[in-house]
């Protein structure tokens, strides 16, 4: 699988995937039409599919434009069918789809929005989370509850450590600074923060990264970590209570 990742709009990640064997190409969301077309033209690829993670404007703005140019098949969450246009087909939770020589599994990951999907390619160890999971962060709860987002993150945390993950926004630097405030003893976190600042100084992107690394340093995947709970003075709290406290602190950071 070939992947082109690029920054567009202000801090959105544009992502295009290409199966070399079949020649199939897909975009993960459609944040900016011109930027996507530029990549496709440079690569001499034709867009066959757009996989939509959720209905927010900065992820679907270019759907109509790309549909007109490439007649790509647009597939998104069934739960957000009425909020996304144009939309040709929808995915239910845990539905599989053949993308060229790869199998895609659409996971229902509500929280940021009620119908949000994450896309997993097990053969390629690839995960595209939209605005559900970020490096060192997770999406704000615009529609869902803390329990819904926690359940979604638990689902993603079960995937293999070697899974390479991509997300919808370049928020890593601020997420890193926040993470240090509640997990200062974490040596792996400090190492990642140094890496993030170096990448920013070079105008380089901080993703992709691996789920294994995120499990070790992302506070939103560490609700059951003993030291983190102690730092929050929540040793005996439920997972949901710990997650809600971390989310609240990040909201006001």
Tab-separated table of C-alpha atoms in Angstrom:
chain	number	residue	atom	x	y	z
A	1	UNK	CA	0.000	0.000	0.000
A	2	UNK	CA	1.366	3.408	-0.979
A	3	UNK	CA	0.282	6.361	1.148
A	4	UNK	CA	0.474	10.086	0.495
A	5	UNK	CA	-0.087	12.261	3.556
A	6	UNK	CA	-0.067	16.049	3.434
A	7	UNK	CA	-1.215	19.079	5.399
A	8	UNK	CA	-4.132	21.036	3.983
A	9	UNK	CA	-6.519	23.725	5.142
A	10	UNK	CA	-4.870	24.792	8.415
A	11	UNK	CA	-4.023	21.593	10.243
A	12	UNK	CA	-5.958	18.823	8.491
A	13	UNK	CA	-4.146	15.761	7.247
A	14	UNK	CA	-5.024	14.844	3.684
A	15	UNK	CA	-4.499	11.134	3.067
A	16	UNK	CA	-4.514	9.193	-0.196
A	17	UNK	CA	-3.944	5.441	-0.343
A	18	UNK	CA	-3.024	3.402	-3.412
A	19	UNK	CA	-2.993	-0.344	-3.980
A	20	UNK	CA	-0.194	-0.985	-6.472
A	21	UNK	CA	-1.463	-4.397	-7.565
A	22	UNK	CA	-5.006	-3.351	-8.467
A	23	UNK	CA	-4.285	0.294	-9.251
A	24	UNK	CA	-7.120	1.367	-6.948
A	25	UNK	CA	-6.803	4.716	-5.195
A	26	UNK	CA	-8.836	6.165	-2.336
A	27	UNK	CA	-8.885	9.299	-0.220
A	28	UNK	CA	-9.555	9.181	3.489
A	29	UNK	CA	-12.013	12.074	3.811
A	30	UNK	CA	-12.043	15.053	1.468
A	31	UNK	CA	-10.739	18.125	3.296
A	32	UNK	CA	-9.461	20.067	0.263
A	33	UNK	CA	-10.105	19.237	-3.384
A	34	UNK	CA	-7.214	21.087	-5.007
A	35	UNK	CA	-4.625	19.567	-2.697
A	36	UNK	CA	-5.960	16.070	-3.324
A	37	UNK	CA	-6.047	16.604	-7.086
A	38	UNK	CA	-2.465	17.880	-7.064
A	39	UNK	CA	-1.256	14.664	-5.427
A	40	UNK	CA	-3.280	12.504	-7.792
A	41	UNK	CA	-1.916	14.353	-10.820
A	42	UNK	CA	1.670	14.119	-9.613
A	43	UNK	CA	1.310	10.404	-8.990
A	44	UNK	CA	-0.750	9.796	-12.125
A	45	UNK	CA	-3.422	8.094	-10.022
A	46	UNK	CA	-7.180	8.116	-10.565
A	47	UNK	CA	-9.469	8.362	-7.563
A	48	UNK	CA	-11.906	5.442	-7.300
A	49	UNK	CA	-13.094	5.766	-3.685
A	50	UNK	CA	-13.469	8.234	-0.843
A	51	UNK	CA	-13.847	6.751	2.633
A	52	UNK	CA	-15.478	9.298	4.943
A	53	UNK	CA	-14.815	9.110	8.691
A	54	UNK	CA	-17.459	11.605	9.872
A	55	UNK	CA	-19.636	14.476	8.721
A	56	UNK	CA	-17.724	17.559	9.915
A	57	UNK	CA	-17.245	20.205	7.237
A	58	UNK	CA	-13.456	20.101	7.224
A	59	UNK	CA	-13.591	16.408	6.309
A	60	UNK	CA	-16.269	16.478	3.598
A	61	UNK	CA	-15.944	19.902	1.957
A	62	UNK	CA	-14.457	18.570	-1.295
A	63	UNK	CA	-16.744	15.561	-1.780
A	64	UNK	CA	-18.886	17.141	-4.496
A	65	UNK	CA	-15.844	18.546	-6.313
A	66	UNK	CA	-14.015	15.214	-6.346
A	67	UNK	CA	-17.174	13.368	-7.324
A	68	UNK	CA	-17.565	15.637	-10.329
A	69	UNK	CA	-13.951	15.259	-11.458
A	70	UNK	CA	-13.391	11.524	-10.833
A	71	UNK	CA	-16.867	10.061	-10.288
A	72	UNK	CA	-15.357	8.384	-7.233
A	73	UNK	CA	-17.557	6.154	-5.095
A	74	UNK	CA	-18.128	7.891	-1.766
A	75	UNK	CA	-18.703	5.648	1.240
A	76	UNK	CA	-19.309	6.814	4.799
A	77	UNK	CA	-21.087	6.006	8.046
A	78	UNK	CA	-24.672	4.798	7.815
A	79	UNK	CA	-25.430	6.670	11.039
A	80	UNK	CA	-24.548	9.973	9.344
A	81	UNK	CA	-26.153	9.320	5.968
A	82	UNK	CA	-28.385	12.395	6.230
A	83	UNK	CA	-25.455	14.667	7.121
A	84	UNK	CA	-23.061	13.770	4.281
A	85	UNK	CA	-23.631	14.586	0.630
A	86	UNK	CA	-22.996	13.259	-1.906
A	87	UNK	CA	-22.858	9.728	-0.477
A	88	UNK	CA	-23.133	6.601	-2.646
A	89	UNK	CA	-22.926	3.822	-0.075
A	90	UNK	CA	-22.603	3.437	3.678
A	91	UNK	CA	-20.769	1.235	6.141
A	92	UNK	CA	-22.306	-0.414	9.169
A	93	UNK	CA	-20.129	-1.182	12.181
A	94	UNK	CA	-17.570	-3.953	11.601
A	95	UNK	CA	-18.461	-4.171	7.914
A	96	UNK	CA	-15.740	-5.445	5.584
A	97	UNK	CA	-15.021	-4.053	2.130
A	98	UNK	CA	-12.593	-5.128	-0.593
A	99	UNK	CA	-10.279	-2.320	-1.651
A	100	UNK	CA	-8.238	-3.808	-4.456
A	101	UNK	CA	-6.210	-6.635	-2.934
A	102	UNK	CA	-6.822	-5.433	0.634
A	103	UNK	CA	-9.688	-5.893	3.061
A	104	UNK	CA	-10.940	-2.815	4.901
A	105	UNK	CA	-12.876	-3.101	8.159
A	106	UNK	CA	-15.015	-0.133	9.194
A	107	UNK	CA	-15.130	0.200	12.986
A	108	UNK	CA	-17.873	2.253	14.605
A	109	UNK	CA	-16.016	4.685	16.891
A	110	UNK	CA	-18.569	7.209	18.214
A	111	UNK	CA	-17.596	10.026	20.527
A	112	UNK	CA	-16.371	12.924	18.437
A	113	UNK	CA	-19.548	12.440	16.398
A	114	UNK	CA	-22.208	9.793	16.937
A	115	UNK	CA	-21.555	8.021	13.646
A	116	UNK	CA	-17.770	8.302	13.394
A	117	UNK	CA	-15.908	5.454	11.695
A	118	UNK	CA	-12.301	4.304	11.800
A	119	UNK	CA	-10.870	2.280	8.914
A	120	UNK	CA	-8.568	-0.688	9.513
A	121	UNK	CA	-6.562	-2.613	6.914
A	122	UNK	CA	-5.297	-5.700	8.796
A	123	UNK	CA	-3.159	-7.047	5.940
A	124	UNK	CA	-1.245	-3.767	5.789
A	125	UNK	CA	-1.304	-3.005	9.551
A	126	UNK	CA	-2.883	0.364	8.800
A	127	UNK	CA	-5.478	2.310	10.782
A	128	UNK	CA	-7.151	5.592	9.842
A	129	UNK	CA	-8.972	7.127	12.802
A	130	UNK	CA	-10.250	10.475	11.532
A	131	UNK	CA	-10.878	12.622	14.613
A	132	UNK	CA	-11.387	9.757	17.065
A	133	UNK	CA	-7.749	9.171	18.005
A	134	UNK	CA	-4.877	11.619	17.576
A	135	UNK	CA	-1.236	11.206	18.463
A	136	UNK	CA	-1.189	11.924	22.207
A	137	UNK	CA	-4.846	12.913	22.097
A	138	UNK	CA	-8.395	12.115	21.089
A	139	UNK	CA	-11.234	14.073	19.531
A	140	UNK	CA	-13.424	16.472	21.456
A	141	UNK	CA	-16.844	15.141	22.362
A	142	UNK	CA	-19.052	17.265	20.144
A	143	UNK	CA	-21.874	14.713	20.034
A	144	UNK	CA	-21.005	11.596	21.992
A	145	UNK	CA	-20.546	10.807	25.668
A	146	UNK	CA	-17.402	10.027	27.629
A	147	UNK	CA	-18.481	6.394	27.813
A	148	UNK	CA	-18.990	6.197	24.049
A	149	UNK	CA	-15.545	7.624	23.323
A	150	UNK	CA	-13.923	5.425	25.950
A	151	UNK	CA	-15.576	2.375	24.410
A	152	UNK	CA	-14.318	3.425	20.980
A	153	UNK	CA	-10.771	3.887	22.250
A	154	UNK	CA	-10.868	0.535	24.026
A	155	UNK	CA	-11.776	-1.023	20.692
A	156	UNK	CA	-8.815	0.655	18.970
A	157	UNK	CA	-6.430	-0.160	21.818
A	158	UNK	CA	-7.037	-3.867	21.227
A	159	UNK	CA	-5.453	-3.686	17.778
A	160	UNK	CA	-1.841	-4.901	17.406
A	161	UNK	CA	1.009	-2.696	18.618
A	162	UNK	CA	2.608	-2.731	15.176
A	163	UNK	CA	-0.455	-1.079	13.643
A	164	UNK	CA	0.544	2.145	11.886
A	165	UNK	CA	-2.015	4.824	12.506
A	166	UNK	CA	-2.985	8.024	10.718
A	167	UNK	CA	-5.444	10.623	11.976
A	168	UNK	CA	-7.298	13.708	10.787
A	169	UNK	CA	-5.322	16.600	12.298
A	170	UNK	CA	-1.804	17.702	13.197
A	171	UNK	CA	-2.402	18.426	16.895
A	172	UNK	CA	0.558	16.516	18.276
A	173	UNK	CA	2.622	19.396	19.661
A	174	UNK	CA	-0.115	20.793	21.891
A	175	UNK	CA	-1.202	17.296	22.857
A	176	UNK	CA	2.382	16.550	23.868
A	177	UNK	CA	2.588	19.599	26.111
A	178	UNK	CA	-0.675	18.644	27.775
A	179	UNK	CA	0.373	15.027	28.272
A	180	UNK	CA	3.447	16.141	30.208
A	181	UNK	CA	1.239	17.917	32.750
A	182	UNK	CA	-0.420	14.683	33.877
A	183	UNK	CA	2.214	12.049	33.063
A	184	UNK	CA	5.572	13.741	33.800
A	185	UNK	CA	7.310	10.543	34.945
A	186	UNK	CA	6.811	8.813	31.591
A	187	UNK	CA	10.244	8.528	29.962
A	188	UNK	CA	8.821	7.296	26.664
A	189	UNK	CA	6.583	10.358	26.595
A	190	UNK	CA	9.551	12.681	27.099
A	191	UNK	CA	11.363	10.985	24.230
A	192	UNK	CA	8.338	11.431	21.956
A	193	UNK	CA	7.986	15.097	22.968
A	194	UNK	CA	11.595	15.738	21.956
A	195	UNK	CA	10.931	14.035	18.636
A	196	UNK	CA	7.766	16.077	18.065
A	197	UNK	CA	9.516	19.385	18.691
A	198	UNK	CA	12.365	18.398	16.375
A	199	UNK	CA	9.897	17.471	13.623
A	200	UNK	CA	8.068	20.769	14.051
A	201	UNK	CA	11.347	22.666	13.796
A	202	UNK	CA	11.933	20.901	10.478
A	203	UNK	CA	8.366	21.605	9.272
A	204	UNK	CA	7.847	17.847	9.142
A	205	UNK	CA	4.716	15.901	10.036
A	206	UNK	CA	4.525	14.016	13.339
A	207	UNK	CA	2.456	11.162	11.942
A	208	UNK	CA	2.138	8.342	11.194
A	209	UNK	CA	3.120	6.587	14.375
A	210	UNK	CA	2.338	3.177	15.839
A	211	UNK	CA	-0.426	2.122	18.176
A	212	UNK	CA	2.209	0.496	20.339
A	213	UNK	CA	3.849	3.844	20.938
A	214	UNK	CA	0.508	5.534	21.576
A	215	UNK	CA	-0.479	2.891	24.114
A	216	UNK	CA	2.672	3.763	26.054
A	217	UNK	CA	2.379	7.569	25.973
A	218	UNK	CA	-1.108	8.768	24.985
A	219	UNK	CA	-3.038	9.590	28.193
A	220	UNK	CA	-6.336	8.905	26.431
A	221	UNK	CA	-5.245	5.279	26.008
A	222	UNK	CA	-3.875	4.997	29.561
A	223	UNK	CA	-6.996	5.403	31.717
A	224	UNK	CA	-6.019	2.243	33.663
A	225	UNK	CA	-2.354	3.123	34.223
A	226	UNK	CA	-1.514	3.084	37.941
A	227	UNK	CA	0.917	6.011	37.891
A	228	UNK	CA	-1.336	8.201	35.757
A	229	UNK	CA	-4.273	7.506	38.069
A	230	UNK	CA	-2.118	8.435	41.058
A	231	UNK	CA	-1.087	11.683	39.376
A	232	UNK	CA	-4.784	12.495	38.940
A	233	UNK	CA	-5.596	11.408	42.523
A	234	UNK	CA	-8.087	8.943	41.031
A	235	UNK	CA	-6.655	5.571	42.063
A	236	UNK	CA	-10.065	4.063	42.807
A	237	UNK	CA	-12.110	5.775	40.101
A	238	UNK	CA	-13.787	3.983	37.226
A	239	UNK	CA	-12.235	3.994	33.767
A	240	UNK	CA	-14.977	6.350	32.598
A	241	UNK	CA	-14.315	8.795	35.440
A	242	UNK	CA	-10.581	8.845	34.724
A	243	UNK	CA	-11.144	9.329	31.012
A	244	UNK	CA	-13.659	12.128	31.645
A	245	UNK	CA	-11.194	13.940	33.895
A	246	UNK	CA	-8.402	13.724	31.310
A	247	UNK	CA	-10.760	14.964	28.590
A	248	UNK	CA	-11.927	17.862	30.768
A	249	UNK	CA	-8.368	18.935	31.521
A	250	UNK	CA	-7.415	18.777	27.854
A	251	UNK	CA	-10.495	20.830	26.894
A	252	UNK	CA	-9.288	23.681	29.097
A	253	UNK	CA	-5.570	23.343	28.398
